[in-house]
Amino acid sequence: MRVPSALFLPGFHMCRLVAGLLPLIALSGTASAQDMPLFTFALDGEGWRKVGEAADSPRPKPEPLSSPHPEVSDPTAVLVSRDGGTVYYGTRSGQHLWAFPVNKDGQPVSASGAKYAPLRLHKGEKSLAVTSLLTDSDGRIYAGTPDGIQVFDPTGRLSGVLLLPAKGSPEELRWDGSELTVWIGGQKYARKMNAKGIQ
């Protein structure tokens, strides 16, 4: 039986969890990169469901984002950290997120950004688009990509990947209390999470 809400976690081979029976598939990297307890952000056995009315649509796309650094080409998503001290950028074609410390006015400190949070790429992939970014109250970063919602701990290490509820690119990630919501192809989906969301 296909489980569309499967959670991929780094450093593990195919196995089954007794509680949720969610398949775990090994990612590149080692188990030592997974320091966070499993399922600190995802609830066992929870999956995606269609929700929302026609009026409950994703927010209009903002104007094209300006790049804070010459190497950050074609930024497509931006996120301010929980503490307000860092701005993260995702791009249309890249291998990682970018992080820039910001001043008290929220402006990136000139030329001080760095590559951050390496994206999980499938074999043969050289880059991946990040179409949306979100954070939670524990500082985790959720990066929406066509290959799934990649979740990083506050240090930028991959904690896991939530499979998308449908094919396509996540148009927007948003929190509704403890539910993570995503729009794909104009349809809104939601799933309960073991995490507290903030916008």
JSON list of C-alpha atoms in Angstrom, two decimals:
[
{"chain": "A", "resi": 1, "resn": "MET", "atom": "CA", "xyz": [0.00, 0.00, 0.00]},
{"chain": "A", "resi": 2, "resn": "ARG", "atom": "CA", "xyz": [1.41, 3.37, -0.97]},
{"chain": "A", "resi": 3, "resn": "VAL", "atom": "CA", "xyz": [1.79, 5.83, 1.88]},
{"chain": "A", "resi": 4, "resn": "PRO", "atom": "CA", "xyz": [1.80, 9.31, 0.30]},
{"chain": "A", "resi": 5, "resn": "SER", "atom": "CA", "xyz": [2.91, 10.96, 3.50]},
{"chain": "A", "resi": 6, "resn": "ALA", "atom": "CA", "xyz": [6.09, 8.90, 3.87]},
{"chain": "A", "resi": 7, "resn": "LEU", "atom": "CA", "xyz": [8.93, 10.55, 5.71]},
{"chain": "A", "resi": 8, "resn": "PHE", "atom": "CA", "xyz": [12.46, 10.06, 4.44]},
{"chain": "A", "resi": 9, "resn": "LEU", "atom": "CA", "xyz": [15.22, 10.22, 7.02]},
{"chain": "A", "resi": 10, "resn": "PRO", "atom": "CA", "xyz": [18.97, 10.31, 6.45]},
{"chain": "A", "resi": 11, "resn": "GLY", "atom": "CA", "xyz": [21.27, 7.50, 7.48]},
{"chain": "A", "resi": 12, "resn": "PHE", "atom": "CA", "xyz": [18.73, 4.65, 7.55]},
{"chain": "A", "resi": 13, "resn": "HIS", "atom": "CA", "xyz": [18.09, 1.72, 5.22]},
{"chain": "A", "resi": 14, "resn": "MET", "atom": "CA", "xyz": [14.65, 0.51, 4.20]},
{"chain": "A", "resi": 15, "resn": "CYS", "atom": "CA", "xyz": [12.76, -0.60, 7.29]},
{"chain": "A", "resi": 16, "resn": "ARG", "atom": "CA", "xyz": [9.37, -0.25, 8.95]},
{"chain": "A", "resi": 17, "resn": "LEU", "atom": "CA", "xyz": [8.44, 1.62, 12.04]},
{"chain": "A", "resi": 18, "resn": "VAL", "atom": "CA", "xyz": [6.12, -0.30, 14.29]},
{"chain": "A", "resi": 19, "resn": "ALA", "atom": "CA", "xyz": [4.00, 2.71, 15.24]},
{"chain": "A", "resi": 20, "resn": "GLY", "atom": "CA", "xyz": [3.44, 4.44, 11.92]},
{"chain": "A", "resi": 21, "resn": "LEU", "atom": "CA", "xyz": [4.64, 1.87, 9.38]},
{"chain": "A", "resi": 22, "resn": "LEU", "atom": "CA", "xyz": [6.22, 4.71, 7.44]},
{"chain": "A", "resi": 23, "resn": "PRO", "atom": "CA", "xyz": [8.96, 3.59, 5.08]},
{"chain": "A", "resi": 24, "resn": "LEU", "atom": "CA", "xyz": [12.40, 4.99, 5.75]},
{"chain": "A", "resi": 25, "resn": "ILE", "atom": "CA", "xyz": [14.76, 5.29, 2.84]},
{"chain": "A", "resi": 26, "resn": "ALA", "atom": "CA", "xyz": [18.47, 6.00, 3.13]},
{"chain": "A", "resi": 27, "resn": "LEU", "atom": "CA", "xyz": [19.72, 9.37, 2.00]},
{"chain": "A", "resi": 28, "resn": "SER", "atom": "CA", "xyz": [23.23, 10.39, 1.20]},
{"chain": "A", "resi": 29, "resn": "GLY", "atom": "CA", "xyz": [25.18, 11.11, 4.38]},
{"chain": "A", "resi": 30, "resn": "THR", "atom": "CA", "xyz": [25.66, 9.26, 7.62]},
{"chain": "A", "resi": 31, "resn": "ALA", "atom": "CA", "xyz": [23.58, 8.62, 10.69]},
{"chain": "A", "resi": 32, "resn": "SER", "atom": "CA", "xyz": [25.75, 11.01, 12.67]},
{"chain": "A", "resi": 33, "resn": "ALA", "atom": "CA", "xyz": [24.20, 13.89, 10.72]},
{"chain": "A", "resi": 34, "resn": "GLN", "atom": "CA", "xyz": [20.84, 12.99, 12.27]},
{"chain": "A", "resi": 35, "resn": "ASP", "atom": "CA", "xyz": [21.15, 14.32, 15.80]},
{"chain": "A", "resi": 36, "resn": "MET", "atom": "CA", "xyz": [17.51, 15.26, 16.28]},
{"chain": "A", "resi": 37, "resn": "PRO", "atom": "CA", "xyz": [15.17, 12.59, 17.67]},
{"chain": "A", "resi": 38, "resn": "LEU", "atom": "CA", "xyz": [13.08, 10.99, 14.94]},
{"chain": "A", "resi": 39, "resn": "PHE", "atom": "CA", "xyz": [9.59, 12.34, 14.51]},
{"chain": "A", "resi": 40, "resn": "THR", "atom": "CA", "xyz": [10.22, 15.46, 16.56]},
{"chain": "A", "resi": 41, "resn": "PHE", "atom": "CA", "xyz": [8.29, 17.33, 13.88]},
{"chain": "A", "resi": 42, "resn": "ALA", "atom": "CA", "xyz": [6.11, 14.70, 12.15]},
{"chain": "A", "resi": 43, "resn": "LEU", "atom": "CA", "xyz": [3.40, 12.64, 13.81]},
{"chain": "A", "resi": 44, "resn": "ASP", "atom": "CA", "xyz": [3.38, 8.87, 13.28]},
{"chain": "A", "resi": 45, "resn": "GLY", "atom": "CA", "xyz": [0.60, 7.72, 10.99]},
{"chain": "A", "resi": 46, "resn": "GLU", "atom": "CA", "xyz": [-0.50, 11.20, 9.92]},
{"chain": "A", "resi": 47, "resn": "GLY", "atom": "CA", "xyz": [-0.95, 11.90, 6.24]},
{"chain": "A", "resi": 48, "resn": "TRP", "atom": "CA", "xyz": [-2.07, 14.66, 3.91]},
{"chain": "A", "resi": 49, "resn": "ARG", "atom": "CA", "xyz": [-5.72, 15.46, 3.26]},
{"chain": "A", "resi": 50, "resn": "LYS", "atom": "CA", "xyz": [-7.40, 17.88, 0.87]},
{"chain": "A", "resi": 51, "resn": "VAL", "atom": "CA", "xyz": [-8.81, 20.93, 2.62]},
{"chain": "A", "resi": 52, "resn": "GLY", "atom": "CA", "xyz": [-9.99, 24.45, 1.91]},
{"chain": "A", "resi": 53, "resn": "GLU", "atom": "CA", "xyz": [-12.53, 26.24, -0.17]},
{"chain": "A", "resi": 54, "resn": "ALA", "atom": "CA", "xyz": [-12.06, 28.06, -3.44]},
{"chain": "A", "resi": 55, "resn": "ALA", "atom": "CA", "xyz": [-11.64, 31.35, -1.57]},
{"chain": "A", "resi": 56, "resn": "ASP", "atom": "CA", "xyz": [-8.86, 29.88, 0.56]},
{"chain": "A", "resi": 57, "resn": "SER", "atom": "CA", "xyz": [-6.17, 30.27, -2.07]},
{"chain": "A", "resi": 58, "resn": "PRO", "atom": "CA", "xyz": [-2.45, 30.86, -1.79]},
{"chain": "A", "resi": 59, "resn": "ARG", "atom": "CA", "xyz": [-1.34, 34.45, -1.39]},
{"chain": "A", "resi": 60, "resn": "PRO", "atom": "CA", "xyz": [-0.50, 36.31, -4.60]},
{"chain": "A", "resi": 61, "resn": "LYS", "atom": "CA", "xyz": [3.05, 35.77, -5.73]},
{"chain": "A", "resi": 62, "resn": "PRO", "atom": "CA", "xyz": [5.29, 38.66, -4.67]},
{"chain": "A", "resi": 63, "resn": "GLU", "atom": "CA", "xyz": [7.33, 40.69, -7.09]},
{"chain": "A", "resi": 64, "resn": "PRO", "atom": "CA", "xyz": [10.54, 38.95, -8.20]},
{"chain": "A", "resi": 65, "resn": "LEU", "atom": "CA", "xyz": [12.98, 38.82, -5.32]},
{"chain": "A", "resi": 66, "resn": "SER", "atom": "CA", "xyz": [16.18, 40.80, -5.55]},
{"chain": "A", "resi": 67, "resn": "SER", "atom": "CA", "xyz": [19.41, 38.93, -4.97]},
{"chain": "A", "resi": 68, "resn": "PRO", "atom": "CA", "xyz": [21.43, 39.91, -1.89]},
{"chain": "A", "resi": 69, "resn": "HIS", "atom": "CA", "xyz": [24.63, 38.41, -3.33]},
{"chain": "A", "resi": 70, "resn": "PRO", "atom": "CA", "xyz": [26.02, 37.88, -6.86]},
{"chain": "A", "resi": 71, "resn": "GLU", "atom": "CA", "xyz": [26.11, 34.10, -6.37]},
{"chain": "A", "resi": 72, "resn": "VAL", "atom": "CA", "xyz": [22.44, 33.94, -5.34]},
{"chain": "A", "resi": 73, "resn": "SER", "atom": "CA", "xyz": [20.99, 33.82, -8.81]},
{"chain": "A", "resi": 74, "resn": "ASP", "atom": "CA", "xyz": [17.23, 33.91, -9.37]},
{"chain": "A", "resi": 75, "resn": "PRO", "atom": "CA", "xyz": [15.99, 33.72, -5.74]},
{"chain": "A", "resi": 76, "resn": "THR", "atom": "CA", "xyz": [12.48, 32.24, -5.52]},
{"chain": "A", "resi": 77, "resn": "ALA", "atom": "CA", "xyz": [11.78, 32.03, -1.77]},
{"chain": "A", "resi": 78, "resn": "VAL", "atom": "CA", "xyz": [12.82, 34.02, 1.27]},
{"chain": "A", "resi": 79, "resn": "LEU", "atom": "CA", "xyz": [12.42, 33.39, 5.00]},
{"chain": "A", "resi": 80, "resn": "VAL", "atom": "CA", "xyz": [13.33, 35.34, 8.12]},
{"chain": "A", "resi": 81, "resn": "SER", "atom": "CA", "xyz": [14.56, 33.18, 10.98]},
{"chain": "A", "resi": 82, "resn": "ARG", "atom": "CA", "xyz": [12.56, 32.81, 14.18]},
{"chain": "A", "resi": 83, "resn": "ASP", "atom": "CA", "xyz": [14.88, 35.18, 16.07]},
{"chain": "A", "resi": 84, "resn": "GLY", "atom": "CA", "xyz": [14.96, 37.70, 13.23]},
{"chain": "A", "resi": 85, "resn": "GLY", "atom": "CA", "xyz": [18.74, 37.58, 12.89]},
{"chain": "A", "resi": 86, "resn": "THR", "atom": "CA", "xyz": [19.03, 35.61, 9.64]},
{"chain": "A", "resi": 87, "resn": "VAL", "atom": "CA", "xyz": [17.38, 35.67, 6.23]},
{"chain": "A", "resi": 88, "resn": "TYR", "atom": "CA", "xyz": [17.33, 32.45, 4.17]},
{"chain": "A", "resi": 89, "resn": "TYR", "atom": "CA", "xyz": [16.99, 32.31, 0.41]},
{"chain": "A", "resi": 90, "resn": "GLY", "atom": "CA", "xyz": [16.01, 29.49, -1.91]},
{"chain": "A", "resi": 91, "resn": "THR", "atom": "CA", "xyz": [16.70, 29.67, -5.63]},
{"chain": "A", "resi": 92, "resn": "ARG", "atom": "CA", "xyz": [15.22, 28.34, -8.85]},
{"chain": "A", "resi": 93, "resn": "SER", "atom": "CA", "xyz": [18.26, 26.18, -9.42]},
{"chain": "A", "resi": 94, "resn": "GLY", "atom": "CA", "xyz": [20.69, 25.33, -6.64]},
{"chain": "A", "resi": 95, "resn": "GLN", "atom": "CA", "xyz": [22.17, 22.74, -4.33]},
{"chain": "A", "resi": 96, "resn": "HIS", "atom": "CA", "xyz": [21.52, 24.46, -1.00]},
{"chain": "A", "resi": 97, "resn": "LEU", "atom": "CA", "xyz": [19.82, 27.35, 0.74]},
{"chain": "A", "resi": 98, "resn": "TRP", "atom": "CA", "xyz": [21.65, 30.60, 1.40]},
{"chain": "A", "resi": 99, "resn": "ALA", "atom": "CA", "xyz": [21.82, 32.33, 4.79]},
{"chain": "A", "resi": 100, "resn": "PHE", "atom": "CA", "xyz": [22.52, 36.01, 5.44]},
{"chain": "A", "resi": 101, "resn": "PRO", "atom": "CA", "xyz": [22.79, 37.68, 8.84]},
{"chain": "A", "resi": 102, "resn": "VAL", "atom": "CA", "xyz": [20.63, 40.80, 8.97]},
{"chain": "A", "resi": 103, "resn": "ASN", "atom": "CA", "xyz": [20.83, 44.02, 10.92]},
{"chain": "A", "resi": 104, "resn": "LYS", "atom": "CA", "xyz": [18.16, 45.43, 13.22]},
{"chain": "A", "resi": 105, "resn": "ASP", "atom": "CA", "xyz": [16.32, 46.83, 10.19]},
{"chain": "A", "resi": 106, "resn": "GLY", "atom": "CA", "xyz": [16.13, 43.39, 8.61]},
{"chain": "A", "resi": 107, "resn": "GLN", "atom": "CA", "xyz": [18.57, 44.18, 5.82]},
{"chain": "A", "resi": 108, "resn": "PRO", "atom": "CA", "xyz": [21.23, 41.57, 4.90]},
{"chain": "A", "resi": 109, "resn": "VAL", "atom": "CA", "xyz": [24.71, 42.52, 6.04]},
{"chain": "A", "resi": 110, "resn": "SER", "atom": "CA", "xyz": [26.66, 43.29, 2.88]},
{"chain": "A", "resi": 111, "resn": "ALA", "atom": "CA", "xyz": [28.51, 40.37, 1.25]},
{"chain": "A", "resi": 112, "resn": "SER", "atom": "CA", "xyz": [28.36, 38.20, 4.38]},
{"chain": "A", "resi": 113, "resn": "GLY", "atom": "CA", "xyz": [26.09, 35.41, 3.18]},
{"chain": "A", "resi": 114, "resn": "ALA", "atom": "CA", "xyz": [27.02, 31.75, 3.04]},
{"chain": "A", "resi": 115, "resn": "LYS", "atom": "CA", "xyz": [25.84, 28.50, 1.52]},
{"chain": "A", "resi": 116, "resn": "TYR", "atom": "CA", "xyz": [23.61, 26.79, 4.06]},
{"chain": "A", "resi": 117, "resn": "ALA", "atom": "CA", "xyz": [21.40, 23.70, 4.37]},
{"chain": "A", "resi": 118, "resn": "PRO", "atom": "CA", "xyz": [22.50, 21.39, 1.50]},
{"chain": "A", "resi": 119, "resn": "LEU", "atom": "CA", "xyz": [19.47, 20.12, -0.41]},
{"chain": "A", "resi": 120, "resn": "ARG", "atom": "CA", "xyz": [18.91, 16.42, -0.88]},
{"chain": "A", "resi": 121, "resn": "LEU", "atom": "CA", "xyz": [19.39, 15.68, -4.56]},
{"chain": "A", "resi": 122, "resn": "HIS", "atom": "CA", "xyz": [18.44, 12.46, -6.31]},
{"chain": "A", "resi": 123, "resn": "LYS", "atom": "CA", "xyz": [21.10, 10.59, -8.22]},
{"chain": "A", "resi": 124, "resn": "GLY", "atom": "CA", "xyz": [21.81, 12.41, -11.44]},
{"chain": "A", "resi": 125, "resn": "GLU", "atom": "CA", "xyz": [20.32, 15.71, -10.25]},
{"chain": "A", "resi": 126, "resn": "LYS", "atom": "CA", "xyz": [22.64, 18.69, -10.22]},
{"chain": "A", "resi": 127, "resn": "SER", "atom": "CA", "xyz": [20.24, 21.22, -8.75]},
{"chain": "A", "resi": 128, "resn": "LEU", "atom": "CA", "xyz": [16.76, 21.60, -7.31]},
{"chain": "A", "resi": 129, "resn": "ALA", "atom": "CA", "xyz": [14.25, 24.44, -7.20]},
{"chain": "A", "resi": 130, "resn": "VAL", "atom": "CA", "xyz": [13.07, 25.76, -3.84]},
{"chain": "A", "resi": 131, "resn": "THR", "atom": "CA", "xyz": [9.60, 27.21, -4.32]},
{"chain": "A", "resi": 132, "resn": "SER", "atom": "CA", "xyz": [8.66, 28.07, -0.72]},
{"chain": "A", "resi": 133, "resn": "LEU", "atom": "CA", "xyz": [10.18, 28.37, 2.75]},
{"chain": "A", "resi": 134, "resn": "LEU", "atom": "CA", "xyz": [8.71, 28.17, 6.25]},
{"chain": "A", "resi": 135, "resn": "THR", "atom": "CA", "xyz": [9.95, 27.86, 9.84]},
{"chain": "A", "resi": 136, "resn": "ASP", "atom": "CA", "xyz": [8.52, 26.53, 13.10]},
{"chain": "A", "resi": 137, "resn": "SER", "atom": "CA", "xyz": [8.80, 27.53, 16.75]},
{"chain": "A", "resi": 138, "resn": "ASP", "atom": "CA", "xyz": [11.88, 25.30, 17.19]},
{"chain": "A", "resi": 139, "resn": "GLY", "atom": "CA", "xyz": [13.74, 27.00, 14.35]},
{"chain": "A", "resi": 140, "resn": "ARG", "atom": "CA", "xyz": [13.48, 24.17, 11.82]},
{"chain": "A", "resi": 141, "resn": "ILE", "atom": "CA", "xyz": [13.39, 25.22, 8.18]},
{"chain": "A", "resi": 142, "resn": "TYR", "atom": "CA", "xyz": [10.89, 23.70, 5.75]},
{"chain": "A", "resi": 143, "resn": "ALA", "atom": "CA", "xyz": [11.91, 24.01, 2.10]},
{"chain": "A", "resi": 144, "resn": "GLY", "atom": "CA", "xyz": [9.26, 23.18, -0.49]},
{"chain": "A", "resi": 145, "resn": "THR", "atom": "CA", "xyz": [10.70, 21.50, -3.59]},
{"chain": "A", "resi": 146, "resn": "PRO", "atom": "CA", "xyz": [9.26, 19.35, -6.39]},
{"chain": "A", "resi": 147, "resn": "ASP", "atom": "CA", "xyz": [10.95, 16.37, -4.68]},
{"chain": "A", "resi": 148, "resn": "GLY", "atom": "CA", "xyz": [9.27, 16.97, -1.31]},
{"chain": "A", "resi": 149, "resn": "ILE", "atom": "CA", "xyz": [9.34, 19.25, 1.69]},
{"chain": "A", "resi": 150, "resn": "GLN", "atom": "CA", "xyz": [12.89, 19.10, 3.00]},
{"chain": "A", "resi": 151, "resn": "VAL", "atom": "CA", "xyz": [13.15, 19.82, 6.74]},
{"chain": "A", "resi": 152, "resn": "PHE", "atom": "CA", "xyz": [16.40, 21.14, 8.22]},
{"chain": "A", "resi": 153, "resn": "ASP", "atom": "CA", "xyz": [17.39, 21.60, 11.84]},
{"chain": "A", "resi": 154, "resn": "PRO", "atom": "CA", "xyz": [18.52, 25.08, 12.97]},
{"chain": "A", "resi": 155, "resn": "THR", "atom": "CA", "xyz": [22.13, 24.23, 12.11]},
{"chain": "A", "resi": 156, "resn": "GLY", "atom": "CA", "xyz": [21.21, 23.47, 8.49]},
{"chain": "A", "resi": 157, "resn": "ARG", "atom": "CA", "xyz": [21.36, 19.67, 8.63]},
{"chain": "A", "resi": 158, "resn": "LEU", "atom": "CA", "xyz": [18.69, 17.65, 6.86]},
{"chain": "A", "resi": 159, "resn": "SER", "atom": "CA", "xyz": [16.29, 16.07, 9.35]},
{"chain": "A", "resi": 160, "resn": "GLY", "atom": "CA", "xyz": [13.91, 14.47, 6.86]},
{"chain": "A", "resi": 161, "resn": "VAL", "atom": "CA", "xyz": [11.81, 14.90, 3.73]},
{"chain": "A", "resi": 162, "resn": "LEU", "atom": "CA", "xyz": [8.02, 14.84, 3.69]},
{"chain": "A", "resi": 163, "resn": "LEU", "atom": "CA", "xyz": [6.64, 13.44, 0.46]},
{"chain": "A", "resi": 164, "resn": "LEU", "atom": "CA", "xyz": [4.23, 15.77, -1.32]},
{"chain": "A", "resi": 165, "resn": "PRO", "atom": "CA", "xyz": [0.53, 14.91, -1.38]},
{"chain": "A", "resi": 166, "resn": "ALA", "atom": "CA", "xyz": [0.42, 15.34, -5.16]},
{"chain": "A", "resi": 167, "resn": "LYS", "atom": "CA", "xyz": [2.75, 15.81, -8.10]},
{"chain": "A", "resi": 168, "resn": "GLY", "atom": "CA", "xyz": [3.94, 19.33, -8.73]},
{"chain": "A", "resi": 169, "resn": "SER", "atom": "CA", "xyz": [5.77, 22.14, -6.99]},
{"chain": "A", "resi": 170, "resn": "PRO", "atom": "CA", "xyz": [4.63, 23.49, -3.61]},
{"chain": "A", "resi": 171, "resn": "GLU", "atom": "CA", "xyz": [3.17, 26.90, -4.40]},
{"chain": "A", "resi": 172, "resn": "GLU", "atom": "CA", "xyz": [3.10, 27.94, -0.75]},
{"chain": "A", "resi": 173, "resn": "LEU", "atom": "CA", "xyz": [3.76, 26.49, 2.68]},
{"chain": "A", "resi": 174, "resn": "ARG", "atom": "CA", "xyz": [1.83, 27.87, 5.62]},
{"chain": "A", "resi": 175, "resn": "TRP", "atom": "CA", "xyz": [1.01, 26.99, 9.21]},
{"chain": "A", "resi": 176, "resn": "ASP", "atom": "CA", "xyz": [-2.53, 26.66, 10.52]},
{"chain": "A", "resi": 177, "resn": "GLY", "atom": "CA", "xyz": [-1.87, 26.08, 14.21]},
{"chain": "A", "resi": 178, "resn": "SER", "atom": "CA", "xyz": [-0.17, 22.68, 14.43]},
{"chain": "A", "resi": 179, "resn": "GLU", "atom": "CA", "xyz": [-1.10, 21.78, 10.85]},
{"chain": "A", "resi": 180, "resn": "LEU", "atom": "CA", "xyz": [1.27, 22.21, 7.95]},
{"chain": "A", "resi": 181, "resn": "THR", "atom": "CA", "xyz": [-0.53, 23.28, 4.78]},
{"chain": "A", "resi": 182, "resn": "VAL", "atom": "CA", "xyz": [0.68, 23.29, 1.20]},
{"chain": "A", "resi": 183, "resn": "TRP", "atom": "CA", "xyz": [-0.82, 24.32, -2.13]},
{"chain": "A", "resi": 184, "resn": "ILE", "atom": "CA", "xyz": [-0.07, 22.24, -5.22]},
{"chain": "A", "resi": 185, "resn": "GLY", "atom": "CA", "xyz": [-1.82, 22.88, -8.51]},
{"chain": "A", "resi": 186, "resn": "GLY", "atom": "CA", "xyz": [-4.25, 25.24, -6.79]},
{"chain": "A", "resi": 187, "resn": "GLN", "atom": "CA", "xyz": [-5.37, 22.58, -4.28]},
{"chain": "A", "resi": 188, "resn": "LYS", "atom": "CA", "xyz": [-4.72, 23.00, -0.56]},
{"chain": "A", "resi": 189, "resn": "TYR", "atom": "CA", "xyz": [-3.56, 20.05, 1.55]},
{"chain": "A", "resi": 190, "resn": "ALA", "atom": "CA", "xyz": [-2.92, 19.81, 5.29]},
{"chain": "A", "resi": 191, "resn": "ARG", "atom": "CA", "xyz": [-1.43, 17.39, 7.80]},
{"chain": "A", "resi": 192, "resn": "LYS", "atom": "CA", "xyz": [-1.06, 17.48, 11.57]},
{"chain": "A", "resi": 193, "resn": "MET", "atom": "CA", "xyz": [2.49, 17.92, 12.78]},
{"chain": "A", "resi": 194, "resn": "ASN", "atom": "CA", "xyz": [4.35, 17.45, 16.03]},
{"chain": "A", "resi": 195, "resn": "ALA", "atom": "CA", "xyz": [5.56, 21.02, 15.72]},
{"chain": "A", "resi": 196, "resn": "LYS", "atom": "CA", "xyz": [4.22, 24.46, 16.50]},
{"chain": "A", "resi": 197, "resn": "GLY", "atom": "CA", "xyz": [4.06, 26.73, 13.50]},
{"chain": "A", "resi": 198, "resn": "ILE", "atom": "CA", "xyz": [4.87, 30.37, 13.10]},
{"chain": "A", "resi": 199, "resn": "GLN", "atom": "CA", "xyz": [4.54, 32.44, 9.96]}
]
